[in-house]
Tab-separated table of C-alpha atoms in Angstrom:
chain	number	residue	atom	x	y	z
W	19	UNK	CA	107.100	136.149	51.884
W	20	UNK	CA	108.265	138.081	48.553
W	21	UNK	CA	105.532	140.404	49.202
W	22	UNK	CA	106.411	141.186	52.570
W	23	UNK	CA	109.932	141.385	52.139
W	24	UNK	CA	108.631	143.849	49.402
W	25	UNK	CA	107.357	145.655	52.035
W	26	UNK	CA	110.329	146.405	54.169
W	27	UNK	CA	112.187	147.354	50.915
W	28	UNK	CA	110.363	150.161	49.697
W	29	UNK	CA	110.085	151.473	53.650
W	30	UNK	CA	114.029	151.169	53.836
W	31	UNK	CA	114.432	153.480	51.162
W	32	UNK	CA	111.915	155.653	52.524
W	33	UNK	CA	114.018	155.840	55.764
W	34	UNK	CA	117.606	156.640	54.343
W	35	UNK	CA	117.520	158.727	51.253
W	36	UNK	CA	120.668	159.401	49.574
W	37	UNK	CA	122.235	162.472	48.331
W	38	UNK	CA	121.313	162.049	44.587
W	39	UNK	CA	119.011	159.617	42.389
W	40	UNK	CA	118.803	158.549	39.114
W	41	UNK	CA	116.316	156.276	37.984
W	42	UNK	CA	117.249	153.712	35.328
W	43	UNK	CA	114.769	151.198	33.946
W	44	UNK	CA	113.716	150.042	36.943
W	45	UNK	CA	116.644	150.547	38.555
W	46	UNK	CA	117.768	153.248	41.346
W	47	UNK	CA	121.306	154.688	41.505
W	48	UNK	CA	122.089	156.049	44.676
W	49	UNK	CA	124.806	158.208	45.344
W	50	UNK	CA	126.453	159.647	48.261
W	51	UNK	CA	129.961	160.233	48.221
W	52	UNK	CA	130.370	156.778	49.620
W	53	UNK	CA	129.064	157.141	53.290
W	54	UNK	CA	127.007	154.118	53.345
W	55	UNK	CA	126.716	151.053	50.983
W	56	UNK	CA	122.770	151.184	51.562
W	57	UNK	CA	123.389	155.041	49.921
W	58	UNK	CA	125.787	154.456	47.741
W	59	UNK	CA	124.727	151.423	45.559
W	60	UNK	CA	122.097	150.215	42.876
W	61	UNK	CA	118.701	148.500	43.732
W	62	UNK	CA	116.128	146.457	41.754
W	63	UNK	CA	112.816	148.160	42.446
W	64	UNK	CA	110.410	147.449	38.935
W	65	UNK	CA	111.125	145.666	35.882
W	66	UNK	CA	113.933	145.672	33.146
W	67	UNK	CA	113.315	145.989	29.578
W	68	UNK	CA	117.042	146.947	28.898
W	69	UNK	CA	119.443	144.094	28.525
W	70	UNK	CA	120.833	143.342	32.269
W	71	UNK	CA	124.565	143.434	30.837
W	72	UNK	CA	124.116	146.694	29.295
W	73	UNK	CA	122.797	148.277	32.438
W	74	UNK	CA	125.553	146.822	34.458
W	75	UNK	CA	127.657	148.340	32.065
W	76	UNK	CA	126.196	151.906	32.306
W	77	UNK	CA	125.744	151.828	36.145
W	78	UNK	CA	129.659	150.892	35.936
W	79	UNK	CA	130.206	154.021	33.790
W	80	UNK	CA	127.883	156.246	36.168
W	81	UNK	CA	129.672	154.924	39.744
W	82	UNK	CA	133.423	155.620	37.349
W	83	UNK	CA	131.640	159.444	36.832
W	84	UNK	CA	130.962	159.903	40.621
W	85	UNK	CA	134.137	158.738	41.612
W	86	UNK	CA	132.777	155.701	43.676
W	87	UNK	CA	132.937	151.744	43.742
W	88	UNK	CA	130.054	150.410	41.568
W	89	UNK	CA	128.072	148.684	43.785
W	90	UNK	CA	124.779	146.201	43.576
W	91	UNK	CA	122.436	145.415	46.628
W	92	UNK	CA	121.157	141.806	45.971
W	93	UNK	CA	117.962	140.569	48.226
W	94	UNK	CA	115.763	137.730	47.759
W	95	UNK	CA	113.919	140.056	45.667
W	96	UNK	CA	116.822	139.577	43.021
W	97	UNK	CA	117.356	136.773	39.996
W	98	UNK	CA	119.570	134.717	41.991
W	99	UNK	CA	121.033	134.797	38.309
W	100	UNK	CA	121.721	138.207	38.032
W	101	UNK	CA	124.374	137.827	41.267
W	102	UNK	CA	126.062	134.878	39.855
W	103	UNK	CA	126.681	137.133	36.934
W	104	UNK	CA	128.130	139.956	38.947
W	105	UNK	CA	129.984	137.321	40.679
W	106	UNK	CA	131.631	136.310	36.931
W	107	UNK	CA	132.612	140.043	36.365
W	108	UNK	CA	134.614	140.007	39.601
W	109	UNK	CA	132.110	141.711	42.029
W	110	UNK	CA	132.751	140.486	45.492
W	111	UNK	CA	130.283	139.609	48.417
W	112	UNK	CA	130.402	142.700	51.340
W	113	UNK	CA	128.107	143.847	54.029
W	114	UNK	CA	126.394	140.937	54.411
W	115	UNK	CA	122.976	142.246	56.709
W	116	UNK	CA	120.151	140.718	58.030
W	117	UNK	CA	116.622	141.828	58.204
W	118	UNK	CA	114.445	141.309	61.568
W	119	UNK	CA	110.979	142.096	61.990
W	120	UNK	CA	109.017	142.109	65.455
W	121	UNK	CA	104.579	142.196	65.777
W	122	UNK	CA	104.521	144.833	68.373
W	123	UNK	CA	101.791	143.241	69.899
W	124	UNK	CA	104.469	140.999	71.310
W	125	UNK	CA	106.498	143.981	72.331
W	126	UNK	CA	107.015	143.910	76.246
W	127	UNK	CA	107.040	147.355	77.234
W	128	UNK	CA	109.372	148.301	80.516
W	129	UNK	CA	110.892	151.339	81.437
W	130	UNK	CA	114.148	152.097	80.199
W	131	UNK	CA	117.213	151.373	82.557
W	132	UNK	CA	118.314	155.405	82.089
W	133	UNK	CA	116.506	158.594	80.563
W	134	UNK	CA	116.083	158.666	76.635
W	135	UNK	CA	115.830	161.768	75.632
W	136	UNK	CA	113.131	162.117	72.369
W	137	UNK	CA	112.040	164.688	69.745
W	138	UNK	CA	110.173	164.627	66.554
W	139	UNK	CA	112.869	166.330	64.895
W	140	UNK	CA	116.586	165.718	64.405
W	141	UNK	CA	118.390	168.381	65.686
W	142	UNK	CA	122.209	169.680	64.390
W	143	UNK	CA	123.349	168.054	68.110
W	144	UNK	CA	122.683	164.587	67.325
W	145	UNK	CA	124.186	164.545	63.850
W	146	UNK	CA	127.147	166.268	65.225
W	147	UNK	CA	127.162	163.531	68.174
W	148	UNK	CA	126.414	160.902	65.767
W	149	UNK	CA	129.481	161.896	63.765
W	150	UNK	CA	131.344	161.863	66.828
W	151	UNK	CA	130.066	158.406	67.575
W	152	UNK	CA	131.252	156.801	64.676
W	153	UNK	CA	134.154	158.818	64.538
W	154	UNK	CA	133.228	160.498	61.059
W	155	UNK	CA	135.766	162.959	59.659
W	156	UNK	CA	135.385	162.816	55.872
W	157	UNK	CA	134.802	166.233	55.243
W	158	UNK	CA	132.209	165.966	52.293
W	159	UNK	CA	130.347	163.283	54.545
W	160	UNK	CA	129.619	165.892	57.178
W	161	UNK	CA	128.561	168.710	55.101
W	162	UNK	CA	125.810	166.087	52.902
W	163	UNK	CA	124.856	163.742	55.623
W	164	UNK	CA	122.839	166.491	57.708
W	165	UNK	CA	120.902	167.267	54.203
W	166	UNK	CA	120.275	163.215	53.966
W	167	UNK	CA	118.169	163.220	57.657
W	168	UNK	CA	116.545	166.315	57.170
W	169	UNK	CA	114.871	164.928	53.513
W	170	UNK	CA	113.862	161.662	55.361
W	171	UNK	CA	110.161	161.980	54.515
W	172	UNK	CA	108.128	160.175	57.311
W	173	UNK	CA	107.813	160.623	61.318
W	174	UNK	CA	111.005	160.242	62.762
W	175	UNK	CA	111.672	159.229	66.366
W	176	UNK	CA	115.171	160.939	67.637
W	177	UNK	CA	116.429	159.676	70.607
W	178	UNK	CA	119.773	160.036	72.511
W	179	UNK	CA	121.055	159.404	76.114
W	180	UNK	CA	123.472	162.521	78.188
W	181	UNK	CA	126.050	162.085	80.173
W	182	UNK	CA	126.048	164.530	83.275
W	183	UNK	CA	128.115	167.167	80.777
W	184	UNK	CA	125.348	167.069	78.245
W	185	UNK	CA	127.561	165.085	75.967
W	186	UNK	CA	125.476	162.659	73.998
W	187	UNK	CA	126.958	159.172	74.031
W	188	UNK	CA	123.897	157.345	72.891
W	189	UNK	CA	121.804	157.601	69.720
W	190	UNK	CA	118.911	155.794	67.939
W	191	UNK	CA	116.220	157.111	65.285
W	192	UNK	CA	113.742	155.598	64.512
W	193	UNK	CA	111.424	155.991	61.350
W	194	UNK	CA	107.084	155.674	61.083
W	195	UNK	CA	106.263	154.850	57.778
W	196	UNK	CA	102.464	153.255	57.447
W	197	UNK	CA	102.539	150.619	60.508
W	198	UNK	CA	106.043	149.673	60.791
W	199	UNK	CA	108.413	152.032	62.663
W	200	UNK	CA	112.136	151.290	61.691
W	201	UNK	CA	114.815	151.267	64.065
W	202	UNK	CA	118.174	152.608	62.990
W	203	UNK	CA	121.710	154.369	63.995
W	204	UNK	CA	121.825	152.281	67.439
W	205	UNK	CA	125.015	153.900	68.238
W	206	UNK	CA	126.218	153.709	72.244
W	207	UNK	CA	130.223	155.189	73.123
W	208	UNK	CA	132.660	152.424	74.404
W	209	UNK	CA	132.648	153.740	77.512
W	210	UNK	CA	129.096	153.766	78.143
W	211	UNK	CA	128.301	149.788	76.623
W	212	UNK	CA	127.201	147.413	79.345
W	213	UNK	CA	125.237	149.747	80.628
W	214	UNK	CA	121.464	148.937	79.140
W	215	UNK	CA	121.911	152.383	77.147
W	216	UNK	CA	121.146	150.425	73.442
W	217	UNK	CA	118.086	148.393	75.331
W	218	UNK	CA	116.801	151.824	76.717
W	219	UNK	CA	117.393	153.646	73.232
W	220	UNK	CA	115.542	150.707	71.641
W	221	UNK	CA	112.711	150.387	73.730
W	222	UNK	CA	112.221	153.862	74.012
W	223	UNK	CA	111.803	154.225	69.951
W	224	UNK	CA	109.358	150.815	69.923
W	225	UNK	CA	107.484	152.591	72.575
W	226	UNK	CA	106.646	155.898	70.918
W	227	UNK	CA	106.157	154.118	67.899
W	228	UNK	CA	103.228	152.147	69.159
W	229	UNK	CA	102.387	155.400	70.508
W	230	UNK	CA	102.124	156.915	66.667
W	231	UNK	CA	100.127	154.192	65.433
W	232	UNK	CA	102.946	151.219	64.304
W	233	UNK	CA	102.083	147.969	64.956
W	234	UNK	CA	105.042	146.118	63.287
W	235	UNK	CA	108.916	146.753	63.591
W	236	UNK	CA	111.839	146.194	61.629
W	237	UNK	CA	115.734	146.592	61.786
W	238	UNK	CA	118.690	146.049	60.069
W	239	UNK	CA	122.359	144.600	61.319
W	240	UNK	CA	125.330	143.488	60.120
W	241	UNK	CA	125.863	139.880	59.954
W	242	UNK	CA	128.434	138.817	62.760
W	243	UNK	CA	127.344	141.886	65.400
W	244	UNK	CA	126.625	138.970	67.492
W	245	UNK	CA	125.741	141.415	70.842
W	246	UNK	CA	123.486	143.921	68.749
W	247	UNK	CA	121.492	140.603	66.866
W	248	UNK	CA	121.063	139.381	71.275
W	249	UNK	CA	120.267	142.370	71.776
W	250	UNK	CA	116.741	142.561	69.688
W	251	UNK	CA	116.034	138.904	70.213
W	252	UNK	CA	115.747	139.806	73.342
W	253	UNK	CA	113.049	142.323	72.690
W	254	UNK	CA	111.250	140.018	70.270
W	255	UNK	CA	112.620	140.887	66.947
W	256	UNK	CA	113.090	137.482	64.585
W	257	UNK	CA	115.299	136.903	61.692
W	258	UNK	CA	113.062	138.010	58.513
W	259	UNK	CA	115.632	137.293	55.599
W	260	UNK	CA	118.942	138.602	54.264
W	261	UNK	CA	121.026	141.041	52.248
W	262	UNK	CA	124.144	141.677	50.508
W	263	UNK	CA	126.383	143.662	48.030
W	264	UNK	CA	128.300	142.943	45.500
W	265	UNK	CA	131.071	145.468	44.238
W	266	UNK	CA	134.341	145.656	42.461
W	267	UNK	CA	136.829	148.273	42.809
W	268	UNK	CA	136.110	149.039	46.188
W	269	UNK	CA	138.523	152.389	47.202
């Protein structure tokens, strides 16, 4: 289990790289300007030789430089220790998220309810309707999050759904990396939910990435986004394991 859940660990940090780095005895700080917790936090990836208190202390002191929450992302891949101590220093539980992984051999394919629109790249348009989507107007989140998608490294699956104007009111990406393809940013427009546009999105991004060579699939969602979690039971996606952070200060 640890080694697979591993596995979808390294490949979600592959997928959403953040606007700066800094490794740290094992450790990666990621920073950017607070847009996401995922890019914006600290995770365990390789042994400490440091003492854990003094790193939380410097990671503290780095987070207080970059003007941004200090933040920890705790998996089962963590010393349930180490969170009980963050938890004694005041950190609180947020963004709970759970992990779901799907064999695509499984994977019933059937055309999508309404056109999906797909390229290889991911153009200005679907940032800029992406933004528009989740109704992002921090200024310093729109001129770093474009950088963020173009450095994803591996094949990426961008997919969207027009109205008749052209307006896009549907997005999904999804991300090859060895045999799993990753599905993220299932976004749909309240006017347009009911409709089948997140099924169509999804199945369009499972379908091309059986067509590049994935055999596996994996997602992430919030815990509580009870119609997104039906949603990829439906297609055959099962609960893998969980995620949280833990962060004090939180502006």
């Amino acid at each position: 289990m640890n080694t697979l859940i591993k596995t979808i660990e390294d490949l979600s940090l592959n997928a959403w790289p953040s606007h700066q780095i800094e490794l740290y005895d094992g450790w990666i700080l990621r920073f950017s300007y607070f847009y996401t917790h995922r890019t914006n936090s600290v995770e365990q990836i390789g042994p400490s030789t440091i003492p854990v208190e003094e790193k939380v202390q410097y990671c503290e002191e780095i987070y207080r430089r970059w003007g941004t929450p200090a933040i920890f992302k705790i998996s089962p891949l963590v010393n349930p220790g180490f969170d009980a101590m963050l938890a004694d220093r005041g950190y609180v539980v947020q963004h709970t998220t759970h992990v779901m992984t799907m064999d695509l051999a499984n994977f019933v394919k059937k055309d999508p309810a309404v056109a999906v629109t797909v390229s290889s790249f991911i153009p200005p348009k679907w940032i800029d309707s992406l933004f528009a989507l989740k109704s992002t107007t921090n200024v310093m989140h729109r001129m770093v999050v474009p950088s963020m998608y173009r450095a994803i490294p591996k094949e990426t699956i961008c997919t969207s759904i027009q109205d008749e104007t052209g307006t896009i009111v549907a997005t999904g990406l999804g991300i090859r990396d060895r045999d799993y393809v990753g599905v993220y940013a299932i976004h749909v427009h309240p006017a347009y939910r009911h409709r089948h546009y997140a099924s169509s999105i999804c199945r369009t991004i499972l379908s091309e990435g059986i067509r590049l060579g994935a055999t596996k699939a994996y997602l992430q969602v919030v815990e509580g986004n009870t119609p997104a979690i039906t949603l990829y039971e439906s297609l055959g996606f099962s609960y893998l394991y969980t995620y949280w952070f833990r962060a004090k200060n939180v502006v």
